[in-house]
């Protein structure tokens, strides 16, 4: 009967409200608004394992509308949009083009190059759907959904901030941050910086009917003012502040901005939008003024950039002085090009001077803090020292004084350097940094970022790296099982299962103690620990024997045979006991017969309606 049943089951999702019916059937209790991780996995498997003789494109097209409607349910039925998000995530992984065409595009279309006006309700539904779907423990779906609309989201966020719609701004910024965290972070930040003044192609954001935002199609080019740039800088600061602890990212943003200015000055003939260049400068100044402690943590690259700026300026100044010298005593047609060359190639502009002033100011702030210097740092500072000596004697008046004062500080650092320890193991440092980042993300306020932190921790666990303190990680993950957000504790369950793969017996013993602890955990939390134990029992399989089998059996039987325990907890214990007997019949030994006796007793003596779940 198995092939026939499977074939009929495969038809259910394509019927009207078929997926919803499957989810409702698989729930633990009709009045519960939650679904266990095991039942969720079963629903996802039923819907996403498309039979071979079924046309996959027609199948996905048929179920697409219901999956989208499931995303729109209220929080009272959160299990529906939770299940829909997981199904879409798996479909996108297995059938990317068809899933994008029939599902993802329908979600992002109102924000992705709209061809008609979009009212506030439509924008709100689109954002709500994105919010619910990107909480999946899958970076692939976040990137696929947000990437096409990333710059549009930035524009929407800036409009919301400018018009004091802070709830809308924070919602949209959460989506932007979720994308930044799972993508190439530096590239994503510069995608914002490079499109800092973007206002939309043939459309613009306007005030919505009910105090939100909407989209209006127009051919009028929106002109931004200096005040608009300042407003966008302020909005940008909210995003960067959430990433402050990643000092390498802050440093790389700063260095890339400085490099932009350096390369810009090398090609003065390039046509540049003044407002765009002003935005770059304001962002650079913002990073300099607010994130110097992060920049100071790795001074070598900063010193290198500053040295290049100072050296290039001095070189250009020397050329300008040389070009300014013309022998007018013997004028001829041959030296006319010098007059033109003087104006085009070697002219020192006010902008050049400003960039050098910024560089000198940054160098001053870094050195005042008396940072630890490597041998490479000292070598670069020696070069800067020589360049500052030249600048103090030969440069523009406004720079001479700054260069002279700064050179005193540079010289003192070179005479009495505070050297850094270069013997650190870079690999260990990188692992520590990744571990610390994972912990930071886990305690973030945004659910997608917390989920990403758990995934980072899972990656470290999978490498069996010794940096992992098993007890510390176990306590963190068990704590996450108490989280009210299902996406967080589902990820925590997955991560705990991974930890158990490396430390099976020890983790099982600890989790059994927690599972049996009445005073420490609420009912739902104990059931979640049971979900973890179920996955671990599946993984251990025939390796369950001796003391572990005794611990599993005694714990489950104690809970199961106590009639005062909640029926859901007893059902969970019976399920775990049955799984252990199923996956390791010989390892469980005598306990299999005890489990059978208990099951028969339940069927014989617990026949009321409230016992339906455990009888099943």
XYZ file of C-alpha atoms in Angstrom:
616
model
C 0.000 0.000 0.000
C 2.958 2.371 0.492
C 3.258 3.496 -3.187
C -0.501 4.042 -3.424
C -0.638 6.022 -0.167
C 2.363 8.152 -1.182
C 0.775 8.924 -4.552
C -2.489 10.008 -2.925
C -0.690 12.067 -0.271
C 1.184 13.900 -3.028
C -2.137 15.157 -4.427
C -3.293 16.768 -1.175
C -1.063 19.905 -1.366
C -2.468 20.763 -4.814
C -6.062 20.834 -3.562
C -7.668 24.017 -2.289
C -6.252 24.775 1.197
C -4.536 21.380 1.045
C -1.277 22.480 2.684
C -3.172 24.266 5.455
C -5.179 21.097 6.086
C -1.981 19.042 6.373
C -0.516 21.500 8.890
C -3.695 21.555 10.976
C -3.777 17.743 10.971
C -0.134 17.459 12.068
C -0.467 19.890 14.976
C -0.262 18.468 18.471
C -3.625 19.832 19.638
C -6.394 21.674 17.756
C -6.344 24.630 20.159
C -2.558 25.040 20.087
C -0.972 27.691 17.856
C 2.361 25.864 17.653
C 3.755 22.918 15.763
C 6.608 20.701 16.948
C 9.818 20.606 14.970
C 9.309 16.942 14.066
C 5.798 17.535 12.738
C 6.994 20.626 10.888
C 9.675 18.540 9.178
C 7.046 15.973 8.174
C 4.791 18.614 6.615
C 7.705 20.146 4.716
C 8.726 16.711 3.426
C 5.196 15.907 2.225
C 4.932 19.187 0.300
C 8.467 19.504 -1.101
C 9.198 15.902 -2.123
C 7.488 16.137 -5.502
C 6.758 12.711 -7.063
C 8.743 11.837 -10.181
C 5.680 11.502 -12.414
C 4.390 14.973 -11.441
C 5.159 18.039 -13.574
C 7.228 20.123 -11.153
C 6.447 23.486 -12.715
C 2.684 22.897 -12.665
C 2.950 21.606 -9.072
C 4.843 24.686 -7.814
C 2.557 27.038 -9.751
C -0.493 25.331 -8.194
C 0.661 25.543 -4.562
C 2.199 29.039 -4.888
C -0.988 30.988 -4.167
C -1.733 29.057 -0.962
C 1.847 29.435 0.288
C 1.577 33.207 -0.209
C -1.767 33.357 1.609
C -0.303 31.346 4.495
C 2.306 34.095 4.918
C -0.509 36.592 5.538
C -2.036 34.833 8.573
C -2.127 36.560 11.952
C 0.212 35.655 14.804
C -2.551 33.505 16.312
C -1.737 31.081 13.494
C 1.994 31.689 13.322
C 2.583 28.007 12.623
C 1.055 28.539 9.150
C 3.424 31.265 7.962
C 6.269 29.485 9.730
C 5.530 26.335 7.698
C 5.027 28.303 4.482
C 8.379 30.030 4.904
C 10.169 26.719 5.438
C 8.495 25.153 2.381
C 9.388 28.129 0.167
C 12.969 27.962 1.449
C 13.308 24.273 0.475
C 11.627 24.788 -2.902
C 13.957 27.689 -3.667
C 16.938 25.500 -2.877
C 15.757 22.613 -5.071
C 13.924 24.459 -7.858
C 15.334 28.027 -7.839
C 14.047 29.337 -11.179
C 10.481 28.040 -10.868
C 10.211 29.076 -7.212
C 11.460 32.570 -7.980
C 9.103 32.910 -10.936
C 5.905 31.758 -9.199
C 6.516 32.698 -5.546
C 9.429 35.043 -4.815
C 8.655 37.457 -7.668
C 5.073 37.799 -6.394
C 6.455 38.892 -3.022
C 9.004 41.454 -4.246
C 7.234 42.810 -7.374
C 5.564 45.771 -5.579
C 9.044 47.026 -4.618
C 11.061 45.823 -7.620
C 10.708 48.338 -10.477
C 6.949 48.894 -10.025
C 5.051 49.813 -13.192
C 1.999 51.228 -11.419
C 1.189 53.030 -8.186
C 1.394 50.860 -5.073
C -0.781 51.858 -2.128
C 0.222 51.639 1.522
C -1.598 48.341 2.105
C 0.236 46.649 -0.786
C 3.628 47.858 0.468
C 2.773 46.739 4.002
C 1.791 43.228 2.814
C 4.999 42.930 0.765
C 7.192 43.933 3.706
C 5.260 41.671 6.098
C 5.717 38.693 3.786
C 9.422 39.378 3.473
C 9.734 39.751 7.258
C 8.127 36.362 7.796
C 9.971 34.461 5.115
C 13.521 35.661 5.838
C 13.443 34.316 9.397
C 14.143 30.872 7.967
C 17.525 29.354 8.954
C 18.689 29.708 5.361
C 20.819 32.590 4.085
C 19.986 31.606 0.496
C 16.373 32.732 0.773
C 17.328 36.053 2.408
C 19.747 36.833 -0.422
C 17.317 35.778 -3.167
C 14.453 37.859 -1.811
C 16.224 41.028 -0.706
C 19.003 41.308 -3.294
C 16.728 42.555 -6.142
C 15.116 45.204 -3.930
C 18.074 46.128 -1.713
C 18.554 49.672 -3.049
C 14.781 50.222 -3.137
C 14.585 49.236 0.531
C 17.367 51.721 1.286
C 15.384 54.479 -0.457
C 12.201 53.487 1.400
C 14.073 53.510 4.705
C 15.504 56.988 4.033
C 12.091 58.360 3.061
C 10.551 56.868 6.219
C 13.291 58.420 8.363
C 12.989 61.822 6.712
C 9.200 61.860 7.185
C 9.428 60.608 10.798
C 7.772 57.250 10.098
C 10.103 55.503 12.514
C 8.184 52.225 12.795
C 8.371 51.797 9.024
C 12.025 52.827 9.024
C 12.932 50.284 11.699
C 11.046 47.486 9.918
C 12.824 48.184 6.637
C 16.214 48.625 8.314
C 15.737 45.208 9.922
C 15.376 43.696 6.441
C 18.472 45.545 5.222
C 20.498 44.380 8.229
C 19.348 40.797 7.758
C 20.700 40.893 4.211
C 23.984 42.538 5.241
C 24.657 39.928 7.920
C 24.285 36.890 5.628
C 25.944 38.400 2.540
C 29.391 39.843 1.871
C 29.064 42.579 4.489
C 31.569 45.047 3.032
C 30.095 44.655 -0.446
C 26.570 45.179 0.893
C 27.529 48.300 2.842
C 29.143 49.753 -0.273
C 26.084 48.856 -2.284
C 24.340 51.351 -0.005
C 27.172 53.886 -0.221
C 27.362 53.646 -4.026
C 23.580 54.143 -4.206
C 23.445 56.558 -1.307
C 21.416 59.153 -3.228
C 19.207 56.675 -5.104
C 15.578 57.857 -5.224
C 13.993 55.312 -7.607
C 13.758 54.836 -11.368
C 10.565 56.496 -12.631
C 8.955 56.137 -9.224
C 9.226 57.707 -5.805
C 8.050 57.036 -2.277
C 5.263 59.270 -0.982
C 3.140 59.492 2.139
C 0.603 56.705 2.457
C -3.096 57.092 3.118
C -2.879 55.842 6.708
C 0.411 57.363 7.820
C 2.722 54.861 6.140
C 4.462 54.903 2.759
C 3.322 54.189 -0.789
C 4.837 54.283 -4.286
C 3.898 56.767 -6.990
C 4.940 56.344 -10.624
C 6.378 59.549 -12.119
C 8.946 60.720 -14.638
C 10.087 63.683 -12.567
C 13.622 63.454 -11.273
C 13.742 63.971 -7.509
C 16.479 66.445 -6.571
C 18.067 65.904 -3.168
C 19.299 68.737 -0.979
C 22.144 68.958 1.543
C 19.529 68.387 4.253
C 18.485 65.164 2.517
C 22.091 63.943 2.543
C 22.383 64.716 6.259
C 19.133 62.832 6.903
C 20.484 59.828 5.000
C 23.756 59.972 6.942
C 21.718 59.842 10.141
C 19.755 56.831 8.861
C 22.998 55.171 7.726
C 24.336 55.582 11.266
C 21.533 53.374 12.643
C 22.651 50.533 10.363
C 26.376 50.903 11.033
C 25.872 51.123 14.791
C 24.372 47.613 14.790
C 27.632 46.380 13.212
C 29.949 48.327 15.482
C 31.402 45.275 17.235
C 32.745 43.979 13.931
C 35.785 46.257 14.019
C 37.317 44.669 10.909
C 34.241 45.581 8.903
C 34.339 49.172 10.191
C 38.049 49.353 9.393
C 37.515 48.012 5.870
C 34.700 50.498 5.228
C 36.965 53.306 6.334
C 39.909 52.104 4.240
C 37.793 51.636 1.132
C 36.362 55.142 1.512
C 39.856 56.579 1.821
C 40.944 54.612 -1.233
C 38.013 56.056 -3.134
C 39.263 59.554 -2.454
C 42.818 58.659 -3.319
C 41.837 57.107 -6.661
C 39.515 60.002 -7.384
C 42.348 62.456 -7.028
C 44.501 60.431 -9.413
C 41.936 60.985 -12.173
C 40.847 64.587 -12.001
C 39.479 64.518 -15.535
C 36.699 62.150 -14.513
C 33.273 63.774 -14.364
C 31.918 63.445 -10.869
C 28.547 64.320 -9.390
C 29.248 66.946 -6.695
C 26.416 65.731 -4.453
C 27.586 62.145 -4.745
C 31.156 63.121 -3.869
C 29.858 65.180 -0.961
C 27.987 62.144 0.348
C 31.203 60.075 0.193
C 33.064 62.761 2.124
C 30.328 63.045 4.743
C 30.284 59.264 5.242
C 34.076 59.282 5.594
C 33.879 62.050 8.180
C 31.098 60.215 9.993
C 33.210 57.034 10.255
C 36.240 59.050 11.332
C 34.364 60.938 14.038
C 32.449 57.985 15.482
C 34.482 54.813 14.935
C 38.139 55.631 15.493
C 38.434 53.128 18.384
C 37.497 50.381 15.913
C 39.899 51.728 13.285
C 42.776 51.828 15.778
C 42.611 48.069 16.380
C 44.584 47.434 13.200
C 46.766 50.408 12.394
C 48.980 49.000 9.637
C 46.478 49.314 6.785
C 45.338 52.718 8.025
C 48.912 53.994 8.181
C 49.535 52.637 4.677
C 46.583 54.554 3.226
C 47.492 57.742 5.069
C 51.099 57.426 3.909
C 49.905 57.087 0.294
C 47.730 60.191 0.621
C 50.565 62.264 2.088
C 53.194 60.968 -0.357
C 50.958 61.541 -3.390
C 50.132 65.048 -2.269
C 53.801 65.920 -1.769
C 54.641 64.481 -5.190
C 51.892 66.517 -6.857
C 53.016 69.612 -4.980
C 56.581 69.152 -6.242
C 55.280 68.794 -9.809
C 53.110 71.881 -9.477
C 56.077 73.917 -8.271
C 58.183 72.648 -11.146
C 55.464 73.406 -13.721
C 55.012 76.897 -12.315
C 58.584 77.767 -13.193
C 58.611 79.083 -16.805
C 61.441 80.927 -18.475
C 59.690 84.025 -19.816
C 62.994 85.548 -20.969
C 62.828 83.389 -24.075
C 59.168 82.894 -24.919
C 58.392 80.540 -27.766
C 55.619 78.414 -29.179
C 57.316 75.365 -27.631
C 56.655 76.302 -23.991
C 52.946 77.121 -24.360
C 52.038 73.548 -23.393
C 53.541 74.199 -19.957
C 50.871 76.789 -19.241
C 48.138 74.331 -20.174
C 49.833 71.459 -18.371
C 50.105 73.535 -15.251
C 46.334 73.940 -15.116
C 45.342 70.371 -16.019
C 47.836 67.965 -14.540
C 49.551 69.379 -11.468
C 47.176 71.919 -9.985
C 46.650 71.544 -6.230
C 42.963 72.029 -5.507
C 41.204 72.951 -2.303
C 39.711 69.459 -2.292
C 43.219 67.934 -2.320
C 44.152 70.031 0.684
C 40.973 68.988 2.524
C 41.738 65.304 1.975
C 45.252 65.738 3.364
C 43.864 67.651 6.348
C 41.470 64.773 7.031
C 44.351 62.298 6.761
C 46.544 64.293 9.136
C 43.675 64.588 11.588
C 43.061 60.810 11.516
C 46.752 60.109 12.032
C 46.843 62.543 14.940
C 43.857 60.939 16.700
C 45.318 57.438 16.283
C 48.771 58.375 17.598
C 47.464 60.405 20.535
C 46.059 57.145 21.919
C 49.618 55.714 21.930
C 48.722 52.489 20.062
C 50.823 49.336 20.009
C 52.988 49.338 16.892
C 54.311 46.449 14.841
C 57.626 46.576 12.987
C 55.680 47.293 9.804
C 53.851 50.171 11.539
C 57.164 51.676 12.613
C 58.550 51.381 9.077
C 55.517 53.172 7.611
C 55.675 55.882 10.297
C 59.325 56.517 9.410
C 58.255 57.227 5.832
C 55.422 59.467 7.053
C 57.901 61.277 9.313
C 60.122 62.145 6.325
C 57.143 63.253 4.233
C 55.856 65.467 7.048
C 59.287 67.083 7.351
C 59.080 68.052 3.675
C 55.465 69.238 4.038
C 56.310 71.377 7.074
C 58.938 73.254 5.040
C 57.606 73.352 1.485
C 53.830 72.932 1.371
C 50.795 75.189 1.438
C 50.689 77.446 4.481
C 47.593 75.835 6.000
C 49.313 72.436 5.890
C 52.729 73.552 7.120
C 51.590 74.184 10.693
C 49.570 70.940 10.884
C 52.460 68.911 9.467
C 54.960 70.472 11.861
C 52.820 69.802 14.965
C 51.919 66.275 13.892
C 55.530 65.393 13.133
C 56.447 66.032 16.761
C 53.906 63.373 17.783
C 55.128 60.949 15.096
C 58.725 61.423 16.205
C 57.855 60.721 19.856
C 56.094 57.493 18.850
C 59.165 56.410 16.894
C 61.564 57.176 19.746
C 59.492 55.328 22.375
C 57.336 52.838 20.440
C 54.888 50.569 22.244
C 55.443 47.364 20.268
C 52.750 44.730 19.783
C 53.129 40.978 20.155
C 53.369 39.477 16.675
C 53.545 35.846 17.773
C 49.795 35.280 17.953
C 48.401 32.383 16.056
C 46.349 34.041 13.315
C 44.189 30.960 12.785
C 43.243 30.814 16.445
C 42.490 34.537 16.423
C 40.223 34.146 13.404
C 38.348 31.305 15.086
C 37.971 33.319 18.285
C 36.683 36.242 16.259
C 34.146 34.017 14.493
C 33.055 32.526 17.824
C 32.681 35.973 19.405
C 30.708 37.173 16.380
C 28.387 34.175 16.726
C 27.753 34.960 20.403
C 27.125 38.659 19.605
C 24.643 37.765 16.898
C 22.842 35.270 19.143
C 21.987 38.047 21.607
C 20.961 40.568 18.925
C 17.414 41.932 18.923
C 16.711 41.030 15.280
C 15.524 37.451 14.828
C 17.292 36.846 11.459
C 20.595 38.010 12.950
C 20.106 35.759 15.992
C 19.403 32.859 13.655
C 22.570 33.699 11.714
C 24.531 33.677 14.987
C 23.274 30.163 15.726
C 24.308 29.061 12.226
C 27.812 30.502 12.743
C 28.040 28.627 16.035
C 26.876 25.472 14.280
C 29.639 25.861 11.668
C 32.259 26.080 14.427
C 30.777 23.030 16.167
C 30.875 21.038 12.919
C 34.618 21.681 12.579
C 35.103 20.107 16.051
C 37.289 23.061 16.920
C 38.784 23.004 20.441
C 37.779 26.626 20.963
C 34.283 25.326 21.764
C 33.539 25.127 25.489
C 30.903 22.377 25.429
C 29.264 23.380 28.725
C 29.132 27.060 27.809
C 27.655 26.381 24.374
C 25.199 23.862 25.820
C 23.953 26.422 28.356
C 23.592 29.086 25.645
C 21.617 26.801 23.353
C 19.376 25.457 26.120
C 18.697 29.077 27.069
C 17.625 29.748 23.484
C 15.034 26.980 23.769
C 13.160 29.359 26.079
C 12.922 31.963 23.304
C 9.354 32.837 22.360
C 10.231 33.078 18.677
C 9.879 29.688 17.046
C 12.539 30.432 14.449
C 15.135 30.964 17.149
C 14.404 27.818 19.136
C 14.084 25.708 15.965
C 17.587 26.795 14.988
C 18.764 26.118 18.546
C 17.352 22.579 18.324
C 19.285 22.003 15.102
C 22.487 23.367 16.651
C 22.084 21.226 19.778
C 21.697 18.161 17.572
C 24.960 19.079 15.866
C 26.694 19.477 19.239
C 25.434 16.032 20.240
C 26.934 14.543 17.077
C 30.372 15.370 18.509
C 29.667 14.775 22.209
C 26.752 12.308 22.088
C 26.684 10.557 25.465
C 27.577 13.647 27.493
C 24.975 15.842 25.764
C 22.282 13.159 26.125
C 22.887 12.912 29.888
C 22.759 16.684 30.314
C 19.607 17.039 28.223
C 17.883 14.190 30.057
C 18.532 16.006 33.346
C 17.085 19.211 31.887
C 14.116 17.355 30.380
C 13.218 15.871 33.763
C 13.653 19.166 35.640
C 10.155 20.278 36.681
C 11.123 23.474 38.515
C 13.570 24.940 35.993
C 11.557 24.816 32.771
C 8.030 25.443 31.579
C 6.098 22.717 29.793
C 6.783 24.054 26.270
C 10.499 24.336 27.021
C 10.680 20.727 28.228
C 8.899 19.573 25.063
C 11.445 21.492 22.971
C 14.251 19.719 24.825
C 12.394 16.537 23.932
C 12.562 17.541 20.247
C 16.341 17.828 20.578
C 16.553 14.422 22.254
C 14.486 12.895 19.442
C 16.958 14.136 16.812
C 19.924 12.926 18.888
C 18.354 9.479 19.342
C 17.862 9.323 15.564
C 21.533 10.179 15.035
C 22.928 7.790 17.665
C 20.796 4.874 16.464
C 22.395 1.540 17.343
C 25.056 3.305 19.422
C 22.447 3.641 22.204
C 23.344 1.015 24.803
C 24.407 0.366 28.403
C 24.203 3.430 30.653
C 22.735 5.701 27.975
C 19.874 3.292 27.275
C 19.229 2.993 31.022
C 19.189 6.788 31.429
C 16.808 7.303 28.502
C 14.429 4.548 29.618
C 14.259 5.456 33.318
C 13.754 9.162 32.586
C 11.002 8.542 30.047
C 9.220 5.883 32.100
C 9.263 8.112 35.199
C 7.540 10.877 33.224
C 5.252 8.549 31.288
C 3.915 6.572 34.248
C 3.168 9.636 36.371
C -0.505 10.349 35.649
C -0.290 13.881 37.097
C 2.086 14.995 34.350
C 0.656 17.007 31.463
C -0.617 14.767 28.664
C 1.648 16.520 26.127
C 4.757 15.845 28.193
C 3.776 12.201 28.670
C 3.178 11.883 24.913
C 6.596 13.398 24.269
C 8.235 10.920 26.683
C 6.437 7.966 25.082
C 7.495 9.172 21.637
C 11.145 9.375 22.758
C 11.030 5.957 24.407
C 9.514 4.467 21.256
C 12.167 6.134 19.086
C 14.973 4.714 21.250
C 13.495 1.200 21.018
C 12.986 1.588 17.278
C 16.484 2.850 16.437
C 18.339 0.592 18.882
C 16.214 -2.466 19.669
C 19.116 -4.544 20.987
C 20.739 -1.615 22.788
C 17.544 -0.895 24.719
C 17.182 -4.604 25.584
C 14.780 -5.228 28.465
C 13.467 -1.672 28.273
C 11.668 -2.469 25.004
C 9.360 -4.843 26.868
C 8.793 -2.300 29.657
C 7.860 0.248 26.991
C 5.446 -2.229 25.412
C 3.806 -2.941 28.783
C 3.370 0.783 29.462
C 1.826 1.318 26.030
C -0.665 -1.525 26.565
C -1.578 -0.109 29.994
C -2.292 3.276 28.427
C -4.523 1.726 25.763
C -6.400 -0.334 28.382
C -6.877 2.227 31.145
C -6.670 5.729 29.627
C -9.698 5.888 27.350
C -11.123 9.362 27.976
C -11.108 12.133 25.375
C -8.232 13.974 27.047
C -6.017 10.919 26.511
C -6.519 10.828 22.717
C -3.076 12.272 22.041
C -1.136 9.738 24.111
C -3.280 6.841 22.859
C -2.508 7.843 19.295
